[in-house]
Short mmCIF file of C-alpha atoms and ligand atoms in Angstrom, two decimals:
data_model
loop_
_atom_site.label_atom_id
_atom_site.label_comp_id
_atom_site.label_asym_id
_atom_site.label_seq_id
_atom_site.Cartn_x
_atom_site.Cartn_y
_atom_site.Cartn_z
CA UNK A 1 0.00 0.00 0.00
CA UNK A 2 1.35 3.45 -0.93
CA UNK A 3 1.92 5.65 2.13
CA UNK A 4 0.00 8.94 2.22
CA UNK A 5 2.06 11.86 3.43
CA UNK A 6 1.01 14.41 6.02
CA UNK A 7 2.52 17.90 6.41
CA UNK A 8 1.88 20.62 8.92
CA UNK A 9 3.77 23.46 10.58
CA UNK A 10 3.58 25.90 13.42
CA UNK A 11 5.17 29.34 13.71
CA UNK A 12 7.55 29.92 16.63
CA UNK A 13 5.79 33.25 17.22
CA UNK A 14 5.16 32.35 20.85
CA UNK A 15 4.31 29.31 22.93
CA UNK A 16 1.80 26.67 21.76
CA UNK A 17 -1.64 27.72 22.97
CA UNK A 18 -4.58 25.58 23.88
CA UNK A 19 -5.98 26.64 20.46
CA UNK A 20 -2.93 25.43 18.53
CA UNK A 21 -2.97 22.21 20.54
CA UNK A 22 -6.58 21.15 19.98
CA UNK A 23 -6.89 22.72 16.52
CA UNK A 24 -3.78 21.15 15.07
CA UNK A 25 -0.91 19.72 17.12
CA UNK A 26 -2.93 17.08 19.00
CA UNK A 27 -3.98 15.68 15.63
CA UNK A 28 -0.40 15.63 14.40
CA UNK A 29 0.39 12.87 16.84
CA UNK A 30 -2.86 10.99 16.15
CA UNK A 31 -2.09 10.93 12.42
CA UNK A 32 1.19 9.05 12.89
CA UNK A 33 0.01 5.66 11.66
CA UNK A 34 1.42 2.78 9.64
CA UNK A 35 -0.01 3.91 6.31
CA UNK A 36 1.25 7.50 6.56
CA UNK A 37 4.51 9.40 6.79
CA UNK A 38 4.40 12.74 8.52
CA UNK A 39 6.50 15.88 8.00
CA UNK A 40 6.15 18.44 10.79
CA UNK A 41 8.06 21.71 10.80
CA UNK A 42 8.69 24.71 13.00
CA UNK A 43 7.79 27.42 10.49
CA UNK A 44 10.40 30.07 11.31
CA UNK A 45 10.35 31.54 7.77
CA UNK A 46 6.64 32.25 8.21
CA UNK A 47 7.29 33.83 11.61
CA UNK A 48 9.43 36.66 10.18
CA UNK A 49 6.46 38.06 8.24
CA UNK A 50 5.87 39.82 11.57
CA UNK A 51 8.80 41.59 13.31
CA UNK A 52 10.61 39.24 15.72
CA UNK A 53 13.50 39.75 18.10
CA UNK A 54 16.29 37.59 16.50
CA UNK A 55 17.66 36.12 19.74
CA UNK A 56 14.18 35.39 21.02
CA UNK A 57 13.16 33.84 17.69
CA UNK A 58 16.10 31.40 17.84
CA UNK A 59 15.20 30.45 21.41
CA UNK A 60 11.51 30.04 20.59
CA UNK A 61 12.29 27.91 17.53
CA UNK A 62 14.15 25.35 19.68
CA UNK A 63 11.51 25.54 22.40
CA UNK A 64 8.74 24.95 19.86
CA UNK A 65 10.46 21.78 18.62
CA UNK A 66 10.66 20.53 22.24
CA UNK A 67 6.94 21.32 22.71
CA UNK A 68 6.04 19.33 19.61
CA UNK A 69 7.95 16.29 20.90
CA UNK A 70 6.15 16.66 24.23
CA UNK A 71 2.80 16.77 22.38
CA UNK A 72 3.52 13.38 20.85
CA UNK A 73 5.41 14.00 17.59
CA UNK A 74 7.41 10.79 17.32
CA UNK A 75 10.73 11.12 15.41
CA UNK A 76 10.52 7.43 14.43
CA UNK A 77 7.30 8.00 12.53
CA UNK A 78 7.71 11.64 11.51
CA UNK A 79 10.38 14.01 10.28
CA UNK A 80 10.48 16.92 12.73
CA UNK A 81 12.54 19.83 11.40
CA UNK A 82 13.09 23.56 11.28
CA UNK A 83 11.68 25.04 8.06
CA UNK A 84 14.79 27.13 7.25
CA UNK A 85 17.01 24.02 7.48
CA UNK A 86 15.39 22.83 4.23
CA UNK A 87 16.15 25.58 1.65
CA UNK A 88 13.87 23.93 -0.92
CA UNK A 89 10.88 25.58 0.84
CA UNK A 90 12.07 29.04 -0.26
CA UNK A 91 13.16 27.78 -3.68
CA UNK A 92 9.82 26.16 -4.52
CA UNK A 93 8.00 29.15 -3.09
CA UNK A 94 9.61 31.41 -5.72
CA UNK A 95 8.48 29.17 -8.58
CA UNK A 96 4.95 28.95 -7.14
CA UNK A 97 4.84 32.75 -6.78
CA UNK A 98 4.97 32.84 -10.56
CA UNK A 99 1.87 30.61 -10.73
CA UNK A 100 -0.21 32.51 -8.15
CA UNK A 101 -2.37 35.56 -8.82
CA UNK A 102 -2.40 38.83 -6.89
CA UNK A 103 -6.21 38.67 -6.90
CA UNK A 104 -6.38 35.33 -5.12
CA UNK A 105 -3.81 36.41 -2.51
CA UNK A 106 -5.79 39.61 -1.86
CA UNK A 107 -8.77 37.52 -0.79
CA UNK A 108 -6.92 35.83 2.10
CA UNK A 109 -8.57 36.77 5.39
CA UNK A 110 -5.39 36.17 7.40
CA UNK A 111 -3.59 38.79 5.26
CA UNK A 112 -6.40 41.27 5.94
CA UNK A 113 -6.37 40.51 9.70
CA UNK A 114 -2.59 40.62 10.04
CA UNK A 115 -2.24 43.80 7.96
CA UNK A 116 -4.81 45.48 10.21
CA UNK A 117 -2.78 44.40 13.27
CA UNK A 118 0.59 45.46 11.75
CA UNK A 119 -0.29 48.65 9.92
CA UNK A 120 3.31 49.91 10.03
CA UNK A 121 4.69 46.70 8.50
CA UNK A 122 2.47 45.39 5.68
CA UNK A 123 5.33 43.63 3.92
CA UNK A 124 5.30 41.52 0.76
CA UNK A 125 6.08 38.39 2.84
CA UNK A 126 2.81 38.80 4.70
CA UNK A 127 1.05 38.95 1.32
CA UNK A 128 2.80 35.91 -0.18
CA UNK A 129 2.69 33.85 3.05
CA UNK A 130 0.16 31.42 1.48
CA UNK A 131 2.56 30.70 -1.40
CA UNK A 132 5.31 29.67 1.03
CA UNK A 133 2.74 27.51 2.81
CA UNK A 134 1.76 25.95 -0.52
CA UNK A 135 5.46 25.14 -1.07
CA UNK A 136 5.66 23.57 2.43
CA UNK A 137 2.74 21.29 1.59
CA UNK A 138 3.49 20.46 -2.05
CA UNK A 139 7.19 19.66 -1.51
CA UNK A 140 6.24 16.59 0.54
CA UNK A 141 3.53 15.23 -1.79
CA UNK A 142 1.17 15.67 1.17
CA UNK A 143 -2.33 14.25 0.95
CA UNK A 144 -3.39 15.62 4.33
CA UNK A 145 -2.75 18.88 6.14
CA UNK A 146 -3.98 18.89 9.77
CA UNK A 147 -4.73 22.54 10.63
CA UNK A 148 -7.14 24.73 12.56
CA UNK A 149 -10.01 26.51 10.83
CA UNK A 150 -8.03 29.75 10.27
CA UNK A 151 -5.67 27.92 7.89
CA UNK A 152 -8.40 26.34 5.72
CA UNK A 153 -8.25 29.11 3.12
CA UNK A 154 -4.47 28.68 2.84
CA UNK A 155 -4.78 24.94 2.17
CA UNK A 156 -7.43 25.72 -0.44
CA UNK A 157 -5.10 28.09 -2.29
CA UNK A 158 -2.38 25.40 -2.15
CA UNK A 159 -4.86 23.05 -3.84
CA UNK A 160 -5.62 25.65 -6.51
CA UNK A 161 -1.92 26.23 -7.20
CA UNK A 162 -1.26 22.46 -7.39
CA UNK A 163 -4.14 21.92 -9.83
CA UNK A 164 -3.07 24.90 -11.96
CA UNK A 165 0.52 23.63 -12.13
CA UNK A 166 -0.57 20.04 -12.89
CA UNK A 167 -2.82 21.30 -15.69
CA UNK A 168 0.03 23.28 -17.21
CA UNK A 169 2.83 20.69 -16.86
CA UNK A 170 1.18 17.30 -16.27
CA UNK A 171 0.87 15.41 -12.97
CA UNK A 172 3.49 16.92 -10.64
CA UNK A 173 1.89 17.64 -7.27
CA UNK A 174 -0.45 15.69 -5.00
CA UNK A 175 -3.56 17.82 -4.38
CA UNK A 176 -3.81 18.16 -0.57
CA UNK A 177 -6.84 18.10 1.73
CA UNK A 178 -7.17 20.03 5.00
CA UNK A 179 -8.02 18.02 8.14
CA UNK A 180 -9.88 20.28 10.58
CA UNK A 181 -11.44 18.98 13.81
CA UNK A 182 -15.21 19.56 14.18
CA UNK A 183 -14.84 20.61 17.79
CA UNK A 184 -11.74 22.70 18.53
CA UNK A 185 -11.05 23.85 14.98
CA UNK A 186 -11.41 27.42 16.21
CA UNK A 187 -10.82 27.99 19.93
CA UNK A 188 -11.69 31.54 20.94
CA UNK A 189 -9.78 34.08 23.02
CA UNK A 190 -10.59 33.97 26.75
CA UNK A 191 -10.49 37.78 26.92
CA UNK A 192 -12.46 38.55 23.71
CA UNK A 193 -14.42 35.43 22.82
CA UNK A 194 -15.46 36.70 19.38
CA UNK A 195 -11.75 36.60 18.34
CA UNK A 196 -9.71 33.44 17.87
CA UNK A 197 -7.15 32.51 20.51
CA UNK A 198 -3.65 33.45 19.24
CA UNK A 199 -0.20 32.76 20.65
CA UNK A 200 1.01 36.28 19.73
CA UNK A 201 -1.88 38.05 21.48
CA UNK A 202 -0.31 40.85 23.57
CA UNK A 203 -2.76 40.06 26.40
CA UNK A 204 -1.50 36.88 28.14
CA UNK A 205 -4.94 36.38 29.75
CA UNK A 206 -6.41 35.82 26.29
CA UNK A 207 -4.76 32.42 25.85
CA UNK A 208 -3.65 29.34 27.78
CA UNK A 209 0.00 28.72 26.98
CA UNK A 210 1.61 25.31 26.99
CA UNK A 211 4.08 26.56 29.59
CA UNK A 212 1.45 27.90 32.03
CA UNK A 213 1.51 26.20 35.43
CA UNK A 214 -1.62 24.95 37.19
CA UNK A 215 -2.18 28.15 39.18
CA UNK A 216 -1.91 30.32 36.06
CA UNK A 217 -4.30 28.12 34.08
CA UNK A 218 -6.87 28.27 36.90
CA UNK A 219 -6.45 32.06 37.21
CA UNK A 220 -6.84 32.64 33.45
CA UNK A 221 -10.03 30.54 33.24
CA UNK A 222 -11.47 32.30 36.29
CA UNK A 223 -10.93 35.62 34.52
CA UNK A 224 -12.41 34.38 31.21
CA UNK A 225 -14.99 36.79 29.79
CA UNK A 226 -18.54 35.39 29.78
CA UNK A 227 -21.82 37.39 29.75
CA UNK A 228 -24.64 38.55 31.98
CA UNK A 229 -27.18 35.87 30.95
CA UNK A 230 -26.25 33.74 33.94
CA UNK A 231 -27.30 30.53 32.18
CA UNK A 232 -25.00 27.76 30.91
CA UNK A 233 -26.21 27.12 27.35
CA UNK A 234 -24.43 26.51 24.03
CA UNK A 235 -25.18 29.64 21.96
CA UNK A 236 -21.97 30.67 20.13
CA UNK A 237 -23.67 33.76 18.64
CA UNK A 238 -25.21 35.22 21.78
CA UNK A 239 -22.99 33.65 24.48
CA UNK A 240 -19.59 33.18 22.76
CA UNK A 241 -17.57 33.07 25.99
CA UNK A 242 -19.70 30.36 27.61
CA UNK A 243 -19.88 28.40 24.32
CA UNK A 244 -16.07 28.49 24.11
CA UNK A 245 -15.69 27.21 27.68
CA UNK A 246 -18.21 24.44 27.04
CA UNK A 247 -16.37 23.36 23.85
CA UNK A 248 -13.04 23.27 25.69
CA UNK A 249 -14.66 21.22 28.47
CA UNK A 250 -15.98 18.68 25.91
CA UNK A 251 -12.61 18.41 24.14
CA UNK A 252 -10.68 17.79 27.34
CA UNK A 253 -13.18 15.43 29.01
CA UNK A 254 -14.42 13.55 25.94
CA UNK A 255 -18.04 14.41 26.85
CA UNK A 256 -20.58 15.34 24.17
CA UNK A 257 -22.17 18.81 24.29
CA UNK A 258 -25.47 17.31 25.54
CA UNK A 259 -23.63 15.49 28.34
CA UNK A 260 -21.79 18.68 29.28
CA UNK A 261 -25.01 20.72 29.35
CA UNK A 262 -26.68 18.09 31.55
CA UNK A 263 -23.60 18.05 33.82
CA UNK A 264 -23.72 21.83 34.36
CA UNK A 265 -27.51 22.16 34.63
CA UNK A 266 -28.47 24.65 37.34
CA UNK A 267 -24.80 25.60 38.00
CA UNK A 268 -23.20 29.06 37.80
CA UNK A 269 -20.34 30.30 35.60
CA UNK A 270 -17.86 29.96 38.48
CA UNK A 271 -18.44 26.21 38.56
CA UNK A 272 -18.07 25.94 34.76
CA UNK A 273 -14.77 27.86 34.79
CA UNK A 274 -13.27 25.72 37.57
CA UNK A 275 -14.34 22.47 35.89
CA UNK A 276 -12.84 23.53 32.53
CA UNK A 277 -9.60 24.62 34.20
CA UNK A 278 -9.28 21.29 36.06
CA UNK A 279 -9.82 19.28 32.85
CA UNK A 280 -7.21 21.32 30.98
CA UNK A 281 -4.69 21.13 33.84
CA UNK A 282 -5.00 17.34 33.95
CA UNK A 283 -4.03 17.02 30.27
CA UNK A 284 -1.49 19.83 29.95
CA UNK A 285 0.54 19.33 33.15
CA UNK A 286 2.26 16.06 32.12
CA UNK A 287 2.94 17.52 28.65
CA UNK A 288 4.56 20.61 30.18
CA UNK A 289 6.83 18.43 32.30
CA UNK A 290 7.84 16.38 29.24
CA UNK A 291 8.59 19.62 27.41
CA UNK A 292 10.95 20.75 30.17
CA UNK A 293 12.75 17.41 29.95
CA UNK A 294 13.22 17.67 26.15
CA UNK A 295 14.28 21.29 26.33
CA UNK A 296 17.04 20.45 28.81
CA UNK A 297 18.41 17.69 26.53
CA UNK A 298 20.21 19.84 23.95
CA UNK A 299 22.17 16.97 22.38
CA UNK A 300 19.03 14.92 21.76
CA UNK A 301 17.18 17.93 20.31
CA UNK A 302 20.11 18.69 17.99
CA UNK A 303 20.20 15.10 16.73
CA UNK A 304 16.44 14.87 16.15
CA UNK A 305 16.29 18.15 14.24
CA UNK A 306 19.36 17.35 12.11
CA UNK A 307 17.96 13.92 11.23
CA UNK A 308 14.50 15.38 10.57
CA UNK A 309 15.89 17.98 8.16
CA UNK A 310 17.96 15.33 6.38
CA UNK A 311 14.93 13.11 5.92
CA UNK A 312 12.75 16.02 4.77
CA UNK A 313 15.41 17.22 2.30
CA UNK A 314 15.55 13.85 0.56
CA UNK A 315 11.96 14.24 -0.67
CA UNK A 316 12.10 18.05 -0.95
CA UNK A 317 15.09 17.90 -3.34
CA UNK A 318 13.36 15.28 -5.49
CA UNK A 319 10.18 17.37 -5.81
CA UNK A 320 12.08 20.59 -6.49
CA UNK A 321 14.20 19.04 -9.20
CA UNK A 322 11.04 17.64 -10.88
CA UNK A 323 9.47 21.12 -10.77
CA UNK A 324 12.61 22.83 -12.12
CA UNK A 325 12.70 20.32 -14.93
CA UNK A 326 9.03 20.87 -15.80
CA UNK A 327 9.32 24.67 -15.96
CA UNK A 328 12.60 24.46 -17.87
CA UNK A 329 15.07 25.73 -15.29
CA UNK A 330 16.60 22.37 -14.38
CA UNK A 331 20.24 21.70 -15.16
N1 AQP B 401 -7.55 29.49 18.07
C1 AQP B 401 -7.24 28.41 17.37
N2 AQP B 401 -8.07 27.34 17.39
C2 AQP B 401 -7.75 26.21 16.67
N3 AQP B 401 -6.62 26.08 15.93
C3 AQP B 401 -5.78 27.12 15.90
N4 AQP B 401 -4.61 27.33 15.27
C4 AQP B 401 -4.16 28.57 15.56
N5 AQP B 401 -5.02 29.20 16.39
C5 AQP B 401 -6.05 28.33 16.61
C6 AQP B 401 -3.92 26.34 14.45
O1 AQP B 401 -2.63 26.12 15.01
C7 AQP B 401 -1.72 25.79 13.94
C8 AQP B 401 -0.44 26.56 14.06
O2 AQP B 401 -0.73 27.94 13.86
P1 AQP B 401 0.36 28.88 13.21
O3 AQP B 401 1.54 28.94 14.09
O4 AQP B 401 0.61 28.42 11.83
O5 AQP B 401 -0.24 30.30 13.12
P2 AQP B 401 -1.68 30.89 13.31
O6 AQP B 401 -2.69 30.06 12.58
O7 AQP B 401 -1.64 32.34 12.94
O8 AQP B 401 -1.84 30.69 14.90
P3 AQP B 401 -1.68 31.73 16.04
O9 AQP B 401 -1.60 30.99 17.33
O10 AQP B 401 -2.79 32.75 15.92
O11 AQP B 401 -0.26 32.39 15.74
P4 AQP B 401 0.10 33.92 15.60
O12 AQP B 401 -0.36 34.54 16.88
O13 AQP B 401 1.57 33.97 15.41
O14 AQP B 401 -0.64 34.45 14.41
C9 AQP B 401 -2.47 26.05 12.63
O15 AQP B 401 -2.89 24.83 12.08
C10 AQP B 401 -3.65 26.88 13.05
O16 AQP B 401 -4.76 26.69 12.21
#
């Protein structure tokens, strides 16, 4: 049976949040099965589309790789690597830029959101971010891309680029599919529940970070914004804060929404917040301790990342040379 490849990445623009974990990273480990090979990268080239402190970016890149190992990325079944260690990402990205239209990039909602947040730095990299992401995916002949809901549009443009290229030059790329969880595909901010939870949010109370200890997690959930309805019901439109807490509770306890609503019947928001915090603490605490163990083992981390990049490059070089040949720039 031919193995289906999986690719995903995460920017080292902060610490993994509860949103990143349930929307994407948790599924990365679940997808590591016999019939698949997975490529997971720390997307540091994507991270510089927003200004970063260089020393901090290097530190966060390493730390992110340790977090991914702690979340279950298994180097025996996956190649874990740093995006910039595989130069073919940038090389393929340039070729794909020439097969992508300004009009389609202008429709990307993440570009609109991020330009609004970084008005003084609307750079071309922010605009062509989806093309680099298409290169990430297409280099590894990926059939599946496990991502949160906010990245769906970017996987769709990668599909469009792949189909366009295949139509022009014959079968070259595998056309990828996004894998987005039904529950947890879009976890909302604890401070402004109509916005998605983001690791680079300047307000640390808006997100649960992977490195938060038990006291901090409890404190952040207790401060979570709810509403004045005073009734625990699942109404994402009218009660987004409560709906977000209920979804997180279901994800971390395995209960269905009906079971959760029955469980909280007649209870107040204080009870809901404590119960959600306890469920999250139970899952995240052992992962945080594993992360600290990996982070301290510099030699192991170095070996894993070097091996991961080597493995990724083997396929990346093959795909790039096929593409160069097709467009007529191969040697
Ligand atoms: N709130 C979220 N709910 C569910 N999934 C989410 N993801 C991000 N936020 C949520 C998913 O996490 C993966 C890694 O994200 P990324 O690093 O590629 O960047 P992002 O999508 O822009 O995530 P952030 O946390 O909001 O980063 P910053 O703050 O740097 O912009 C992706 O699969 C994403 O869908």
